[in-house]
């Protein structure tokens, strides 16, 4: 599903890979600014939303890169092109295999994109007190905008995007999302509990139904 040419991707799946092929943090910051403006959040509510999202995102990046350097797993391009050297007779090398997206210059496991998104979606649902995030995400790569009514939908697209782009295996994407989800929960519990029960947002629970990290989607990177 992630090969550059001749894959089984649909046009929408290819667009999904390209959509998240740019600067993820710019996409998230822009979407949160738009959400705050459309929902007329006050300065304190907006500051809390951004503080929670960026604190969790930072922790997720640290966690993901610690994992990458600890395990040092092959990216799909290496695993597929050098499959005849992996000691597994069930794999067959394809020296000409190329991914849709350019492979990042660091190890594969876990996915930084899905870890970061999972963490941000978890704290956003906690701060807003609902899994209905109502986010409009734009892409400088495709020049398009996608609307996400719920956090689960964004997590699912992100998991699939990294597979369709040919730069991650699905296990790494799902695990990254789950790790991010746990990081977001930790941030909410330790740093972003409500301070005043009289405030509309503060009256919401800091632990709404947690966003899911779906395993669904077609195929793996190859």
PDB file of C-alpha atoms in Angstrom:
ATOM      1  CA  UNK A   1       0.000   0.000   0.000  1.00  0.00           C
ATOM      2  CA  UNK A   2       2.946   2.353   0.452  1.00  0.00           C
ATOM      3  CA  UNK A   3       4.851   1.675  -2.749  1.00  0.00           C
ATOM      4  CA  UNK A   4       5.360   4.702  -4.992  1.00  0.00           C
ATOM      5  CA  UNK A   5       3.878   3.160  -8.146  1.00  0.00           C
ATOM      6  CA  UNK A   6       1.645   0.157  -8.736  1.00  0.00           C
ATOM      7  CA  UNK A   7       0.062   0.048  -5.280  1.00  0.00           C
ATOM      8  CA  UNK A   8      -3.508  -0.844  -4.412  1.00  0.00           C
ATOM      9  CA  UNK A   9      -4.183   2.622  -2.995  1.00  0.00           C
ATOM     10  CA  UNK A  10      -7.264   4.530  -4.007  1.00  0.00           C
ATOM     11  CA  UNK A  11      -6.968   8.197  -4.996  1.00  0.00           C
ATOM     12  CA  UNK A  12      -8.334   9.168  -1.572  1.00  0.00           C
ATOM     13  CA  UNK A  13      -5.760   7.008   0.207  1.00  0.00           C
ATOM     14  CA  UNK A  14      -2.940   8.563  -1.782  1.00  0.00           C
ATOM     15  CA  UNK A  15      -4.261  12.021  -0.927  1.00  0.00           C
ATOM     16  CA  UNK A  16      -4.378  10.987   2.752  1.00  0.00           C
ATOM     17  CA  UNK A  17      -0.680  10.100   2.667  1.00  0.00           C
ATOM     18  CA  UNK A  18       0.240  13.362   0.959  1.00  0.00           C
ATOM     19  CA  UNK A  19      -2.074  15.405   3.196  1.00  0.00           C
ATOM     20  CA  UNK A  20       0.040  14.539   6.250  1.00  0.00           C
ATOM     21  CA  UNK A  21       3.366  14.641   4.436  1.00  0.00           C
ATOM     22  CA  UNK A  22       4.203  18.179   5.541  1.00  0.00           C
ATOM     23  CA  UNK A  23       4.714  19.981   8.862  1.00  0.00           C
ATOM     24  CA  UNK A  24       2.384  18.318  11.355  1.00  0.00           C
ATOM     25  CA  UNK A  25       2.862  20.883  14.123  1.00  0.00           C
ATOM     26  CA  UNK A  26       1.870  23.709  11.779  1.00  0.00           C
ATOM     27  CA  UNK A  27      -1.263  21.762  10.876  1.00  0.00           C
ATOM     28  CA  UNK A  28      -2.175  21.210  14.527  1.00  0.00           C
ATOM     29  CA  UNK A  29      -1.478  24.774  15.654  1.00  0.00           C
ATOM     30  CA  UNK A  30      -3.513  26.194  12.764  1.00  0.00           C
ATOM     31  CA  UNK A  31      -6.425  23.858  13.480  1.00  0.00           C
ATOM     32  CA  UNK A  32      -6.460  24.767  17.173  1.00  0.00           C
ATOM     33  CA  UNK A  33      -6.356  28.506  16.418  1.00  0.00           C
ATOM     34  CA  UNK A  34      -9.277  28.074  14.047  1.00  0.00           C
ATOM     35  CA  UNK A  35     -11.212  26.049  16.630  1.00  0.00           C
ATOM     36  CA  UNK A  36     -10.644  28.662  19.337  1.00  0.00           C
ATOM     37  CA  UNK A  37     -11.820  31.448  17.031  1.00  0.00           C
ATOM     38  CA  UNK A  38     -14.923  29.635  15.757  1.00  0.00           C
ATOM     39  CA  UNK A  39     -15.978  28.603  19.260  1.00  0.00           C
ATOM     40  CA  UNK A  40     -15.224  32.039  20.744  1.00  0.00           C
ATOM     41  CA  UNK A  41     -12.945  30.713  23.477  1.00  0.00           C
ATOM     42  CA  UNK A  42     -11.689  33.290  25.957  1.00  0.00           C
ATOM     43  CA  UNK A  43      -8.016  34.088  26.370  1.00  0.00           C
ATOM     44  CA  UNK A  44      -7.643  31.820  29.421  1.00  0.00           C
ATOM     45  CA  UNK A  45      -9.456  28.924  27.745  1.00  0.00           C
ATOM     46  CA  UNK A  46      -7.393  29.341  24.599  1.00  0.00           C
ATOM     47  CA  UNK A  47      -4.135  29.499  26.550  1.00  0.00           C
ATOM     48  CA  UNK A  48      -5.054  26.354  28.468  1.00  0.00           C
ATOM     49  CA  UNK A  49      -5.919  24.523  25.248  1.00  0.00           C
ATOM     50  CA  UNK A  50      -2.590  25.416  23.630  1.00  0.00           C
ATOM     51  CA  UNK A  51      -0.569  24.758  26.779  1.00  0.00           C
ATOM     52  CA  UNK A  52      -2.053  21.279  27.153  1.00  0.00           C
ATOM     53  CA  UNK A  53      -1.672  20.411  23.469  1.00  0.00           C
ATOM     54  CA  UNK A  54       1.923  21.565  23.218  1.00  0.00           C
ATOM     55  CA  UNK A  55       3.035  20.084  26.535  1.00  0.00           C
ATOM     56  CA  UNK A  56       1.650  16.686  25.546  1.00  0.00           C
ATOM     57  CA  UNK A  57       3.070  16.994  22.028  1.00  0.00           C
ATOM     58  CA  UNK A  58       6.541  17.704  23.422  1.00  0.00           C
ATOM     59  CA  UNK A  59       6.394  14.680  25.718  1.00  0.00           C
ATOM     60  CA  UNK A  60       5.193  12.538  22.803  1.00  0.00           C
ATOM     61  CA  UNK A  61       8.114  13.615  20.610  1.00  0.00           C
ATOM     62  CA  UNK A  62      10.583  12.813  23.400  1.00  0.00           C
ATOM     63  CA  UNK A  63       8.977   9.406  23.918  1.00  0.00           C
ATOM     64  CA  UNK A  64       8.909   8.586  20.210  1.00  0.00           C
ATOM     65  CA  UNK A  65      12.547   9.498  19.612  1.00  0.00           C
ATOM     66  CA  UNK A  66      13.684   7.645  22.709  1.00  0.00           C
ATOM     67  CA  UNK A  67      11.934   4.582  21.298  1.00  0.00           C
ATOM     68  CA  UNK A  68      13.367   5.070  17.816  1.00  0.00           C
ATOM     69  CA  UNK A  69      16.931   5.244  19.081  1.00  0.00           C
ATOM     70  CA  UNK A  70      16.425   2.436  21.581  1.00  0.00           C
ATOM     71  CA  UNK A  71      15.041  -0.113  19.093  1.00  0.00           C
ATOM     72  CA  UNK A  72      16.529   1.091  15.806  1.00  0.00           C
ATOM     73  CA  UNK A  73      13.962  -0.713  13.616  1.00  0.00           C
ATOM     74  CA  UNK A  74      14.269  -0.719   9.821  1.00  0.00           C
ATOM     75  CA  UNK A  75      12.072   1.529   7.745  1.00  0.00           C
ATOM     76  CA  UNK A  76      10.011  -0.243   5.054  1.00  0.00           C
ATOM     77  CA  UNK A  77      12.417   0.790   2.292  1.00  0.00           C
ATOM     78  CA  UNK A  78      15.312  -0.951   4.078  1.00  0.00           C
ATOM     79  CA  UNK A  79      13.312  -3.951   5.210  1.00  0.00           C
ATOM     80  CA  UNK A  80      11.908  -4.576   1.725  1.00  0.00           C
ATOM     81  CA  UNK A  81      15.020  -3.868  -0.305  1.00  0.00           C
ATOM     82  CA  UNK A  82      17.198  -5.979   2.015  1.00  0.00           C
ATOM     83  CA  UNK A  83      14.666  -8.690   2.817  1.00  0.00           C
ATOM     84  CA  UNK A  84      17.094 -11.377   1.650  1.00  0.00           C
ATOM     85  CA  UNK A  85      19.463 -10.448   4.497  1.00  0.00           C
ATOM     86  CA  UNK A  86      16.990 -10.558   7.401  1.00  0.00           C
ATOM     87  CA  UNK A  87      17.284 -14.288   8.141  1.00  0.00           C
ATOM     88  CA  UNK A  88      13.596 -14.841   7.441  1.00  0.00           C
ATOM     89  CA  UNK A  89      12.930 -17.234   4.529  1.00  0.00           C
ATOM     90  CA  UNK A  90       9.337 -15.971   4.269  1.00  0.00           C
ATOM     91  CA  UNK A  91      10.456 -12.541   3.036  1.00  0.00           C
ATOM     92  CA  UNK A  92      11.605 -11.772  -0.489  1.00  0.00           C
ATOM     93  CA  UNK A  93      13.787  -8.810  -1.388  1.00  0.00           C
ATOM     94  CA  UNK A  94      12.664  -6.154  -3.843  1.00  0.00           C
ATOM     95  CA  UNK A  95      15.735  -3.962  -4.524  1.00  0.00           C
ATOM     96  CA  UNK A  96      13.704  -1.521  -6.638  1.00  0.00           C
ATOM     97  CA  UNK A  97      10.962  -0.858  -4.074  1.00  0.00           C
ATOM     98  CA  UNK A  98      10.414   2.848  -3.340  1.00  0.00           C
ATOM     99  CA  UNK A  99       7.892   4.491  -0.967  1.00  0.00           C
ATOM    100  CA  UNK A 100       5.386   7.174  -1.940  1.00  0.00           C
ATOM    101  CA  UNK A 101       6.904   9.651   0.534  1.00  0.00           C
ATOM    102  CA  UNK A 102      10.569  10.366   1.174  1.00  0.00           C
ATOM    103  CA  UNK A 103      11.757   8.187   4.050  1.00  0.00           C
ATOM    104  CA  UNK A 104      12.779  10.253   7.111  1.00  0.00           C
ATOM    105  CA  UNK A 105      16.418   9.873   8.232  1.00  0.00           C
ATOM    106  CA  UNK A 106      15.721   8.169  11.560  1.00  0.00           C
ATOM    107  CA  UNK A 107      14.497   4.735  12.727  1.00  0.00           C
ATOM    108  CA  UNK A 108      10.948   3.515  12.223  1.00  0.00           C
ATOM    109  CA  UNK A 109       9.549   2.453  15.626  1.00  0.00           C
ATOM    110  CA  UNK A 110       7.493   4.157  16.917  1.00  0.00           C
ATOM    111  CA  UNK A 111       5.751   6.619  14.629  1.00  0.00           C
ATOM    112  CA  UNK A 112       6.365  10.177  15.759  1.00  0.00           C
ATOM    113  CA  UNK A 113       3.370  11.487  13.813  1.00  0.00           C
ATOM    114  CA  UNK A 114       0.869   9.110  15.409  1.00  0.00           C
ATOM    115  CA  UNK A 115       2.354   9.504  18.892  1.00  0.00           C
ATOM    116  CA  UNK A 116       2.123  13.271  18.668  1.00  0.00           C
ATOM    117  CA  UNK A 117      -1.397  13.223  17.237  1.00  0.00           C
ATOM    118  CA  UNK A 118      -2.578  10.681  19.806  1.00  0.00           C
ATOM    119  CA  UNK A 119      -1.250  12.839  22.647  1.00  0.00           C
ATOM    120  CA  UNK A 120      -2.753  16.060  21.295  1.00  0.00           C
ATOM    121  CA  UNK A 121      -6.148  14.483  20.626  1.00  0.00           C
ATOM    122  CA  UNK A 122      -6.228  13.072  24.153  1.00  0.00           C
ATOM    123  CA  UNK A 123      -5.544  16.390  25.861  1.00  0.00           C
ATOM    124  CA  UNK A 124      -7.851  18.307  23.534  1.00  0.00           C
ATOM    125  CA  UNK A 125     -10.728  15.983  24.431  1.00  0.00           C
ATOM    126  CA  UNK A 126      -9.830  16.414  28.089  1.00  0.00           C
ATOM    127  CA  UNK A 127      -9.671  20.201  27.985  1.00  0.00           C
ATOM    128  CA  UNK A 128     -12.857  20.488  25.936  1.00  0.00           C
ATOM    129  CA  UNK A 129     -14.601  17.806  27.984  1.00  0.00           C
ATOM    130  CA  UNK A 130     -15.821  15.961  24.901  1.00  0.00           C
ATOM    131  CA  UNK A 131     -14.526  13.686  22.146  1.00  0.00           C
ATOM    132  CA  UNK A 132     -16.181  16.031  19.611  1.00  0.00           C
ATOM    133  CA  UNK A 133     -13.146  18.104  18.653  1.00  0.00           C
ATOM    134  CA  UNK A 134     -14.622  19.869  15.572  1.00  0.00           C
ATOM    135  CA  UNK A 135     -11.268  20.533  13.897  1.00  0.00           C
ATOM    136  CA  UNK A 136     -10.558  21.796  10.387  1.00  0.00           C
ATOM    137  CA  UNK A 137      -7.062  20.645   9.390  1.00  0.00           C
ATOM    138  CA  UNK A 138      -5.352  22.084   6.318  1.00  0.00           C
ATOM    139  CA  UNK A 139      -2.384  20.771   4.331  1.00  0.00           C
ATOM    140  CA  UNK A 140       0.218  22.876   2.582  1.00  0.00           C
ATOM    141  CA  UNK A 141       1.130  19.812   0.531  1.00  0.00           C
ATOM    142  CA  UNK A 142      -2.281  19.139  -1.028  1.00  0.00           C
ATOM    143  CA  UNK A 143      -3.826  22.586  -0.566  1.00  0.00           C
ATOM    144  CA  UNK A 144      -6.957  20.987   0.894  1.00  0.00           C
ATOM    145  CA  UNK A 145      -8.808  21.017   4.226  1.00  0.00           C
ATOM    146  CA  UNK A 146     -10.266  18.069   6.119  1.00  0.00           C
ATOM    147  CA  UNK A 147     -12.916  18.332   8.812  1.00  0.00           C
ATOM    148  CA  UNK A 148     -12.726  16.055  11.841  1.00  0.00           C
ATOM    149  CA  UNK A 149     -15.777  15.963  14.015  1.00  0.00           C
ATOM    150  CA  UNK A 150     -14.253  13.451  16.447  1.00  0.00           C
ATOM    151  CA  UNK A 151     -10.739  12.741  17.691  1.00  0.00           C
ATOM    152  CA  UNK A 152     -10.912   9.069  16.648  1.00  0.00           C
ATOM    153  CA  UNK A 153     -11.267  10.102  13.009  1.00  0.00           C
ATOM    154  CA  UNK A 154      -8.063  12.114  13.058  1.00  0.00           C
ATOM    155  CA  UNK A 155      -6.153   9.320  14.772  1.00  0.00           C
ATOM    156  CA  UNK A 156      -7.358   6.841  12.150  1.00  0.00           C
ATOM    157  CA  UNK A 157      -6.374   9.064   9.232  1.00  0.00           C
ATOM    158  CA  UNK A 158      -2.926   9.628  10.716  1.00  0.00           C
ATOM    159  CA  UNK A 159      -2.304   5.900  11.234  1.00  0.00           C
ATOM    160  CA  UNK A 160      -3.361   5.133   7.677  1.00  0.00           C
ATOM    161  CA  UNK A 161      -1.447   8.074   6.193  1.00  0.00           C
ATOM    162  CA  UNK A 162       1.920   6.822   7.384  1.00  0.00           C
ATOM    163  CA  UNK A 163       1.214   3.354   5.985  1.00  0.00           C
ATOM    164  CA  UNK A 164      -0.044   4.694   2.658  1.00  0.00           C
ATOM    165  CA  UNK A 165       3.064   6.876   2.456  1.00  0.00           C
ATOM    166  CA  UNK A 166       5.284   3.792   2.676  1.00  0.00           C
ATOM    167  CA  UNK A 167       7.364   5.080   5.581  1.00  0.00           C
ATOM    168  CA  UNK A 168       5.895   3.092   8.493  1.00  0.00           C
ATOM    169  CA  UNK A 169       4.546  -0.335   9.339  1.00  0.00           C
ATOM    170  CA  UNK A 170       1.032  -0.323  10.824  1.00  0.00           C
ATOM    171  CA  UNK A 171       2.183  -1.776  14.162  1.00  0.00           C
ATOM    172  CA  UNK A 172       4.430   1.225  14.705  1.00  0.00           C
ATOM    173  CA  UNK A 173       1.592   3.620  13.883  1.00  0.00           C
ATOM    174  CA  UNK A 174      -0.927   1.999  16.217  1.00  0.00           C
ATOM    175  CA  UNK A 175       1.600   1.659  19.037  1.00  0.00           C
ATOM    176  CA  UNK A 176       2.631   5.289  18.620  1.00  0.00           C
ATOM    177  CA  UNK A 177      -0.976   6.428  18.830  1.00  0.00           C
ATOM    178  CA  UNK A 178      -1.595   4.378  21.972  1.00  0.00           C
ATOM    179  CA  UNK A 179       1.559   5.724  23.596  1.00  0.00           C
ATOM    180  CA  UNK A 180       0.472   9.262  22.750  1.00  0.00           C
ATOM    181  CA  UNK A 181      -2.957   8.608  24.224  1.00  0.00           C
ATOM    182  CA  UNK A 182      -1.384   7.525  27.515  1.00  0.00           C
ATOM    183  CA  UNK A 183       0.941  10.532  27.507  1.00  0.00           C
ATOM    184  CA  UNK A 184      -2.042  12.828  27.029  1.00  0.00           C
ATOM    185  CA  UNK A 185      -3.890  11.217  29.922  1.00  0.00           C
ATOM    186  CA  UNK A 186      -0.834  11.630  32.151  1.00  0.00           C
ATOM    187  CA  UNK A 187      -0.582  15.316  31.230  1.00  0.00           C
ATOM    188  CA  UNK A 188      -4.257  15.897  32.002  1.00  0.00           C
ATOM    189  CA  UNK A 189      -4.081  14.187  35.375  1.00  0.00           C
ATOM    190  CA  UNK A 190      -0.858  15.867  36.520  1.00  0.00           C
ATOM    191  CA  UNK A 191      -1.050  19.358  35.028  1.00  0.00           C
ATOM    192  CA  UNK A 192      -4.438  20.248  33.586  1.00  0.00           C
ATOM    193  CA  UNK A 193      -7.067  19.418  36.193  1.00  0.00           C
ATOM    194  CA  UNK A 194      -9.948  21.922  36.530  1.00  0.00           C
ATOM    195  CA  UNK A 195      -9.274  24.734  38.975  1.00  0.00           C
ATOM    196  CA  UNK A 196     -12.779  26.170  39.477  1.00  0.00           C
ATOM    197  CA  UNK A 197     -15.959  24.122  39.371  1.00  0.00           C
ATOM    198  CA  UNK A 198     -17.970  27.214  38.469  1.00  0.00           C
ATOM    199  CA  UNK A 199     -16.239  27.635  35.125  1.00  0.00           C
ATOM    200  CA  UNK A 200     -18.011  26.058  32.140  1.00  0.00           C
ATOM    201  CA  UNK A 201     -14.949  24.213  30.879  1.00  0.00           C
ATOM    202  CA  UNK A 202     -13.594  23.518  34.341  1.00  0.00           C
ATOM    203  CA  UNK A 203     -16.820  21.709  35.207  1.00  0.00           C
ATOM    204  CA  UNK A 204     -16.086  19.150  32.513  1.00  0.00           C
ATOM    205  CA  UNK A 205     -14.284  15.984  33.489  1.00  0.00           C
ATOM    206  CA  UNK A 206     -10.590  15.766  32.693  1.00  0.00           C
ATOM    207  CA  UNK A 207     -11.098  12.171  31.596  1.00  0.00           C
ATOM    208  CA  UNK A 208     -13.859  11.899  28.963  1.00  0.00           C
ATOM    209  CA  UNK A 209     -14.130   8.825  26.792  1.00  0.00           C
ATOM    210  CA  UNK A 210     -10.603   8.378  25.487  1.00  0.00           C
ATOM    211  CA  UNK A 211     -10.009   8.635  21.745  1.00  0.00           C
ATOM    212  CA  UNK A 212      -9.327   5.298  20.120  1.00  0.00           C
ATOM    213  CA  UNK A 213      -6.301   4.308  18.050  1.00  0.00           C
ATOM    214  CA  UNK A 214      -7.915   2.192  15.312  1.00  0.00           C
ATOM    215  CA  UNK A 215      -6.087  -0.743  13.761  1.00  0.00           C
ATOM    216  CA  UNK A 216      -8.223  -0.583  10.627  1.00  0.00           C
ATOM    217  CA  UNK A 217      -7.207   0.396   7.109  1.00  0.00           C
ATOM    218  CA  UNK A 218      -5.931  -1.492   4.119  1.00  0.00           C
ATOM    219  CA  UNK A 219      -2.651  -3.323   4.143  1.00  0.00           C
ATOM    220  CA  UNK A 220       0.825  -2.507   5.347  1.00  0.00           C
ATOM    221  CA  UNK A 221       3.632  -0.404   3.952  1.00  0.00           C
ATOM    222  CA  UNK A 222       4.553  -2.816   1.200  1.00  0.00           C
TER     223      UNK A 222
END
